[in-house]
mmCIF file of C-alpha atoms in Angstrom:
data_model
loop_
_atom_site.group_PDB
_atom_site.id
_atom_site.type_symbol
_atom_site.label_atom_id
_atom_site.label_comp_id
_atom_site.label_asym_id
_atom_site.label_seq_id
_atom_site.Cartn_x
_atom_site.Cartn_y
_atom_site.Cartn_z
ATOM 1 C CA GLY A 682 -19.377 -0.138 7.370
ATOM 2 C CA ALA A 683 -17.364 -2.604 5.270
ATOM 3 C CA GLY A 684 -13.819 -2.564 4.078
ATOM 4 C CA VAL A 685 -12.781 -2.780 0.627
ATOM 5 C CA SER A 686 -13.286 -6.420 -0.634
ATOM 6 C CA GLN A 687 -11.488 -8.444 -3.650
ATOM 7 C CA SER A 688 -12.118 -11.613 -5.369
ATOM 8 C CA PRO A 689 -10.904 -14.056 -5.888
ATOM 9 C CA SER A 690 -8.667 -14.368 -2.824
ATOM 10 C CA ASN A 691 -6.308 -16.830 -4.755
ATOM 11 C CA LYS A 692 -5.908 -17.444 -8.575
ATOM 12 C CA VAL A 693 -3.996 -19.974 -10.448
ATOM 13 C CA THR A 694 -3.545 -19.809 -14.341
ATOM 14 C CA GLU A 695 -1.790 -20.934 -17.338
ATOM 15 C CA LYS A 696 0.377 -19.027 -18.707
ATOM 16 C CA GLY A 697 -1.010 -17.384 -21.663
ATOM 17 C CA LYS A 698 -4.617 -17.223 -20.114
ATOM 18 C CA ASP A 699 -6.195 -13.946 -19.340
ATOM 19 C CA VAL A 700 -7.626 -13.164 -16.111
ATOM 20 C CA GLU A 701 -9.726 -10.885 -14.093
ATOM 21 C CA LEU A 702 -9.552 -9.333 -10.880
ATOM 22 C CA ARG A 703 -12.313 -7.814 -8.901
ATOM 23 C CA CYS A 704 -12.548 -5.102 -6.093
ATOM 24 C CA ASP A 705 -15.301 -3.464 -4.109
ATOM 25 C CA PRO A 706 -14.333 -0.017 -2.639
ATOM 26 C CA ILE A 707 -15.327 1.203 0.692
ATOM 27 C CA SER A 708 -18.722 2.892 0.063
ATOM 28 C CA GLY A 709 -18.825 6.685 -0.974
ATOM 29 C CA HIS A 710 -14.762 6.442 -1.932
ATOM 30 C CA THR A 711 -14.609 8.622 -5.218
ATOM 31 C CA ALA A 712 -10.789 7.469 -5.472
ATOM 32 C CA LEU A 713 -9.817 3.828 -6.232
ATOM 33 C CA TYR A 714 -6.057 2.293 -6.739
ATOM 34 C CA TRP A 715 -4.454 -0.908 -7.754
ATOM 35 C CA TYR A 716 -0.983 -1.795 -6.550
ATOM 36 C CA ARG A 717 1.385 -4.735 -7.037
ATOM 37 C CA GLN A 718 3.309 -6.463 -4.309
ATOM 38 C CA SER A 719 6.097 -9.239 -5.612
ATOM 39 C CA LEU A 720 9.320 -10.554 -3.933
ATOM 40 C CA GLY A 721 11.718 -8.774 -6.407
ATOM 41 C CA GLN A 722 9.844 -5.308 -6.651
ATOM 42 C CA GLY A 723 8.151 -4.812 -3.077
ATOM 43 C CA LEU A 724 5.020 -2.284 -3.383
ATOM 44 C CA GLU A 725 4.050 -0.701 -6.767
ATOM 45 C CA PHE A 726 1.234 1.234 -7.870
ATOM 46 C CA LEU A 727 -0.498 0.519 -11.239
ATOM 47 C CA ILE A 728 -3.535 2.620 -11.496
ATOM 48 C CA TYR A 729 -5.488 5.545 -10.173
ATOM 49 C CA PHE A 730 -9.157 6.132 -10.376
ATOM 50 C CA GLN A 731 -11.051 9.168 -9.574
ATOM 51 C CA GLY A 732 -14.779 8.331 -10.300
ATOM 52 C CA ASN A 733 -14.974 6.439 -13.552
ATOM 53 C CA SER A 734 -11.806 7.756 -15.222
ATOM 54 C CA ALA A 735 -8.587 7.127 -14.884
ATOM 55 C CA PRO A 736 -6.251 10.071 -14.560
ATOM 56 C CA ASP A 737 -2.861 8.575 -14.189
ATOM 57 C CA LYS A 738 -2.034 4.982 -15.732
ATOM 58 C CA SER A 739 1.904 5.400 -15.390
ATOM 59 C CA GLY A 740 2.289 2.281 -13.555
ATOM 60 C CA LEU A 741 0.634 -0.331 -15.794
ATOM 61 C CA PRO A 742 3.522 -2.321 -16.568
ATOM 62 C CA SER A 743 2.410 -3.346 -20.409
ATOM 63 C CA ASP A 744 -0.470 -3.316 -22.682
ATOM 64 C CA ARG A 745 -1.632 -6.661 -21.364
ATOM 65 C CA PHE A 746 -2.700 -4.401 -18.352
ATOM 66 C CA SER A 747 -5.683 -2.753 -18.651
ATOM 67 C CA ALA A 748 -8.480 -1.784 -15.914
ATOM 68 C CA GLU A 749 -12.054 -0.532 -15.896
ATOM 69 C CA ARG A 750 -14.322 1.274 -13.217
ATOM 70 C CA THR A 751 -18.028 1.447 -13.637
ATOM 71 C CA GLY A 752 -21.062 3.566 -11.778
ATOM 72 C CA GLY A 753 -18.015 4.953 -9.839
ATOM 73 C CA SER A 754 -17.608 1.858 -7.570
ATOM 74 C CA VAL A 755 -16.366 -1.756 -8.326
ATOM 75 C CA SER A 756 -13.251 -1.898 -10.321
ATOM 76 C CA THR A 757 -11.926 -4.759 -12.698
ATOM 77 C CA LEU A 758 -8.159 -4.862 -13.424
ATOM 78 C CA THR A 759 -7.623 -7.189 -16.395
ATOM 79 C CA ILE A 760 -4.492 -9.228 -17.449
ATOM 80 C CA GLN A 761 -4.592 -10.821 -20.837
ATOM 81 C CA ARG A 762 -2.008 -13.498 -22.137
ATOM 82 C CA THR A 763 -0.464 -13.885 -18.434
ATOM 83 C CA GLN A 764 3.175 -14.516 -18.002
ATOM 84 C CA GLN A 765 5.103 -16.156 -15.109
ATOM 85 C CA GLU A 766 6.428 -12.658 -14.062
ATOM 86 C CA ASP A 767 2.774 -11.372 -13.610
ATOM 87 C CA SER A 768 2.629 -14.005 -10.215
ATOM 88 C CA ALA A 769 2.396 -11.356 -7.469
ATOM 89 C CA VAL A 770 -0.324 -10.319 -5.089
ATOM 90 C CA TYR A 771 -2.633 -7.836 -6.579
ATOM 91 C CA LEU A 772 -4.137 -5.314 -3.739
ATOM 92 C CA CYS A 773 -6.836 -2.923 -4.190
ATOM 93 C CA ALA A 774 -7.066 0.408 -2.142
ATOM 94 C CA SER A 775 -9.695 3.307 -1.743
ATOM 95 C CA SER A 776 -9.863 6.693 -0.616
ATOM 96 C CA LEU A 777 -12.092 9.585 -0.057
ATOM 97 C CA ALA A 778 -9.922 12.080 -2.086
ATOM 98 C CA SER A 779 -11.586 14.199 -4.278
ATOM 99 C CA HIS A 780 -8.740 16.633 -5.298
ATOM 100 C CA LEU A 781 -4.968 17.069 -5.250
ATOM 101 C CA GLY A 782 -3.780 17.864 -2.012
ATOM 102 C CA SER A 783 -6.580 16.743 -0.128
ATOM 103 C CA TYR A 784 -7.028 14.172 2.500
ATOM 104 C CA ASN A 785 -5.856 11.216 1.097
ATOM 105 C CA GLU A 786 -6.095 7.964 3.817
ATOM 106 C CA GLN A 787 -5.788 4.966 1.731
ATOM 107 C CA PHE A 788 -7.508 1.862 2.532
ATOM 108 C CA PHE A 789 -6.352 -1.447 1.560
ATOM 109 C CA GLY A 790 -8.333 -4.472 0.550
ATOM 110 C CA PRO A 791 -6.780 -8.214 1.319
ATOM 111 C CA GLY A 792 -5.533 -8.681 -1.990
ATOM 112 C CA THR A 793 -5.449 -11.334 -4.886
ATOM 113 C CA ARG A 794 -2.829 -13.509 -5.035
ATOM 114 C CA LEU A 795 -2.126 -14.474 -8.711
ATOM 115 C CA THR A 796 -0.109 -17.493 -9.532
ATOM 116 C CA VAL A 797 0.833 -18.226 -13.336
ATOM 117 C CA LEU A 798 2.193 -21.850 -13.971
ATOM 118 C CA GLY B 353 10.444 10.046 -8.346
ATOM 119 C CA ILE B 354 10.535 10.213 -4.801
ATOM 120 C CA GLN B 355 12.799 7.588 -2.869
ATOM 121 C CA VAL B 356 11.423 6.223 0.640
ATOM 122 C CA GLU B 357 13.683 4.552 3.266
ATOM 123 C CA GLN B 358 12.953 2.209 5.869
ATOM 124 C CA SER B 359 15.608 1.322 8.563
ATOM 125 C CA PRO B 360 16.103 -1.246 10.070
ATOM 126 C CA PRO B 361 15.278 -3.454 7.473
ATOM 127 C CA ASP B 362 15.328 -6.499 10.309
ATOM 128 C CA LEU B 363 14.767 -5.877 13.873
ATOM 129 C CA ILE B 364 14.119 -9.024 16.662
ATOM 130 C CA LEU B 365 12.650 -8.034 19.873
ATOM 131 C CA GLN B 366 12.202 -9.821 23.036
ATOM 132 C CA GLU B 367 8.498 -9.559 24.026
ATOM 133 C CA GLY B 368 8.241 -6.226 26.380
ATOM 134 C CA ALA B 369 10.964 -4.407 24.547
ATOM 135 C CA ASN B 370 10.390 -0.642 23.049
ATOM 136 C CA SER B 371 11.471 0.051 19.393
ATOM 137 C CA THR B 372 11.800 2.840 16.835
ATOM 138 C CA LEU B 373 11.149 2.603 13.011
ATOM 139 C CA ARG B 374 12.382 5.269 10.809
ATOM 140 C CA CYS B 375 11.078 6.234 7.269
ATOM 141 C CA ASN B 376 13.266 9.297 5.120
ATOM 142 C CA PHE B 377 11.813 10.552 2.247
ATOM 143 C CA SER B 378 13.556 12.467 -0.414
ATOM 144 C CA ASP B 379 11.155 15.265 -1.094
ATOM 145 C CA SER B 380 8.318 17.231 -0.002
ATOM 146 C CA VAL B 381 4.934 14.890 0.703
ATOM 147 C CA ASN B 382 1.430 15.472 1.072
ATOM 148 C CA ASN B 383 0.910 12.567 3.211
ATOM 149 C CA LEU B 384 2.333 9.732 4.844
ATOM 150 C CA GLN B 385 0.950 6.908 6.054
ATOM 151 C CA TRP B 386 2.251 3.723 8.368
ATOM 152 C CA PHE B 387 1.071 0.428 7.846
ATOM 153 C CA HIS B 388 1.286 -3.169 9.400
ATOM 154 C CA GLN B 389 1.145 -5.937 7.274
ATOM 155 C CA ASN B 390 0.100 -9.103 8.722
ATOM 156 C CA PRO B 391 1.248 -12.764 8.496
ATOM 157 C CA TRP B 392 -1.912 -13.077 6.111
ATOM 158 C CA GLY B 393 -0.892 -10.132 3.900
ATOM 159 C CA GLN B 394 -3.368 -7.659 4.926
ATOM 160 C CA LEU B 395 -2.343 -4.127 5.338
ATOM 161 C CA ILE B 396 -3.393 -2.443 8.167
ATOM 162 C CA ASN B 397 -3.602 1.253 8.710
ATOM 163 C CA LEU B 398 -1.987 2.285 11.926
ATOM 164 C CA PHE B 399 -1.315 6.425 11.153
ATOM 165 C CA TYR B 400 -2.129 9.021 8.963
ATOM 166 C CA ILE B 401 0.575 11.629 9.597
ATOM 167 C CA PRO B 402 1.987 13.739 7.499
ATOM 168 C CA SER B 403 2.888 15.695 9.959
ATOM 169 C CA GLY B 404 3.410 16.111 13.846
ATOM 170 C CA THR B 405 2.503 13.454 16.427
ATOM 171 C CA LYS B 406 0.197 11.226 16.771
ATOM 172 C CA GLN B 407 -0.706 8.314 19.566
ATOM 173 C CA ASN B 408 -2.698 5.102 19.592
ATOM 174 C CA GLY B 409 -2.091 2.642 22.462
ATOM 175 C CA ARG B 410 1.462 1.006 22.359
ATOM 176 C CA LEU B 411 2.258 2.722 19.153
ATOM 177 C CA SER B 412 2.809 6.452 18.526
ATOM 178 C CA ALA B 413 4.485 8.114 15.621
ATOM 179 C CA THR B 414 5.789 11.379 14.416
ATOM 180 C CA THR B 415 6.767 12.922 11.399
ATOM 181 C CA VAL B 416 8.928 16.019 10.980
ATOM 182 C CA ALA B 417 8.338 17.178 7.613
ATOM 183 C CA THR B 418 10.694 19.912 7.279
ATOM 184 C CA GLU B 419 13.542 17.446 8.011
ATOM 185 C CA ARG B 420 11.675 14.751 5.801
ATOM 186 C CA TYR B 421 11.541 11.986 8.190
ATOM 187 C CA SER B 422 9.016 9.813 10.086
ATOM 188 C CA LEU B 423 9.591 7.654 13.366
ATOM 189 C CA LEU B 424 7.016 4.985 14.553
ATOM 190 C CA TYR B 425 7.500 4.072 18.194
ATOM 191 C CA ILE B 426 6.125 0.221 19.361
ATOM 192 C CA SER B 427 6.020 0.309 23.372
ATOM 193 C CA SER B 428 5.863 -2.832 25.267
ATOM 194 C CA SER B 429 6.033 -5.326 22.049
ATOM 195 C CA GLN B 430 4.139 -8.185 21.672
ATOM 196 C CA THR B 431 4.289 -11.401 19.744
ATOM 197 C CA THR B 432 0.955 -10.070 17.730
ATOM 198 C CA ASP B 433 2.990 -7.015 16.993
ATOM 199 C CA SER B 434 5.172 -9.208 13.892
ATOM 200 C CA GLY B 435 4.861 -8.383 10.789
ATOM 201 C CA VAL B 436 6.514 -6.125 8.164
ATOM 202 C CA TYR B 437 5.835 -2.149 8.947
ATOM 203 C CA PHE B 438 5.683 -0.379 6.086
ATOM 204 C CA CYS B 439 5.789 3.864 5.159
ATOM 205 C CA ALA B 440 4.069 5.178 2.318
ATOM 206 C CA VAL B 441 3.801 8.636 0.844
ATOM 207 C CA ASP B 442 2.143 10.439 -1.944
ATOM 208 C CA GLN B 443 2.968 14.107 -3.307
ATOM 209 C CA SER B 444 -0.341 15.046 -4.881
ATOM 210 C CA TYR B 445 -0.410 18.566 -3.987
ATOM 211 C CA SER B 446 2.869 19.291 -5.833
ATOM 212 C CA GLY B 447 1.285 18.145 -9.492
ATOM 213 C CA ALA B 448 3.236 15.197 -9.513
ATOM 214 C CA GLY B 449 0.595 13.492 -10.808
ATOM 215 C CA SER B 450 -2.014 11.164 -8.686
ATOM 216 C CA TYR B 451 -2.229 10.229 -5.359
ATOM 217 C CA GLN B 452 -0.332 7.311 -5.920
ATOM 218 C CA LEU B 453 1.349 6.202 -2.984
ATOM 219 C CA THR B 454 5.023 5.170 -3.160
ATOM 220 C CA PHE B 455 6.057 2.517 -0.349
ATOM 221 C CA GLY B 456 9.371 1.986 1.419
ATOM 222 C CA LYS B 457 10.822 -1.604 1.341
ATOM 223 C CA GLY B 458 9.424 -2.260 4.865
ATOM 224 C CA THR B 459 11.074 -3.328 8.346
ATOM 225 C CA LYS B 460 10.261 -6.907 9.115
ATOM 226 C CA LEU B 461 9.759 -6.947 12.797
ATOM 227 C CA SER B 462 9.728 -10.199 14.882
ATOM 228 C CA VAL B 463 8.647 -10.486 18.606
ATOM 229 C CA ILE B 464 9.978 -13.534 20.481
ATOM 230 C CA PRO B 465 8.459 -14.598 23.441
#
């Protein structure tokens, strides 16, 4: 079946603008994750969804970042008032994980490269 | 939080050579995955291996959970093996929060013809 898809693949925006990044997980995967990859910080966790709820938002770097998931499927990551330090590749992953300690192989999408000018 | 250290940070190999990449982690884990990030940035799943040994073609991996390390073996390397190899772990069983993966900084592999 299809893997995790993300759109857009590239996004260039001006400082201060809002952006929305979209993730379509693998069908049937209840868990969805957002990560960020930047040169200085490596791969960092942002937020985790189980169904439509987000039990772990501990990685969101500021209140300018928010995410939602609807219908237990598609998720949108929104960054408000973008700053240059937000430039990074934003990666989405999904897994079948249904409870703590269970099988949790995560599969990643191709990412969205965000550049803030 | 848990620390994940990978070594070596950089590795240059002649095509056909073998290599071993190492991942050390500082606490017990529920899940350990090895990924290959290709030149286009895609993270490709290599192994889901919280313990034991697995093999897939020229690649194999071993995780010794009690000693908190994992090894990725690449045999008869090819130029297409070039890229960055990441080890990532989660501690979901321990009530640490969620299933979030904590990544090492990666090993950058360059295979030259």
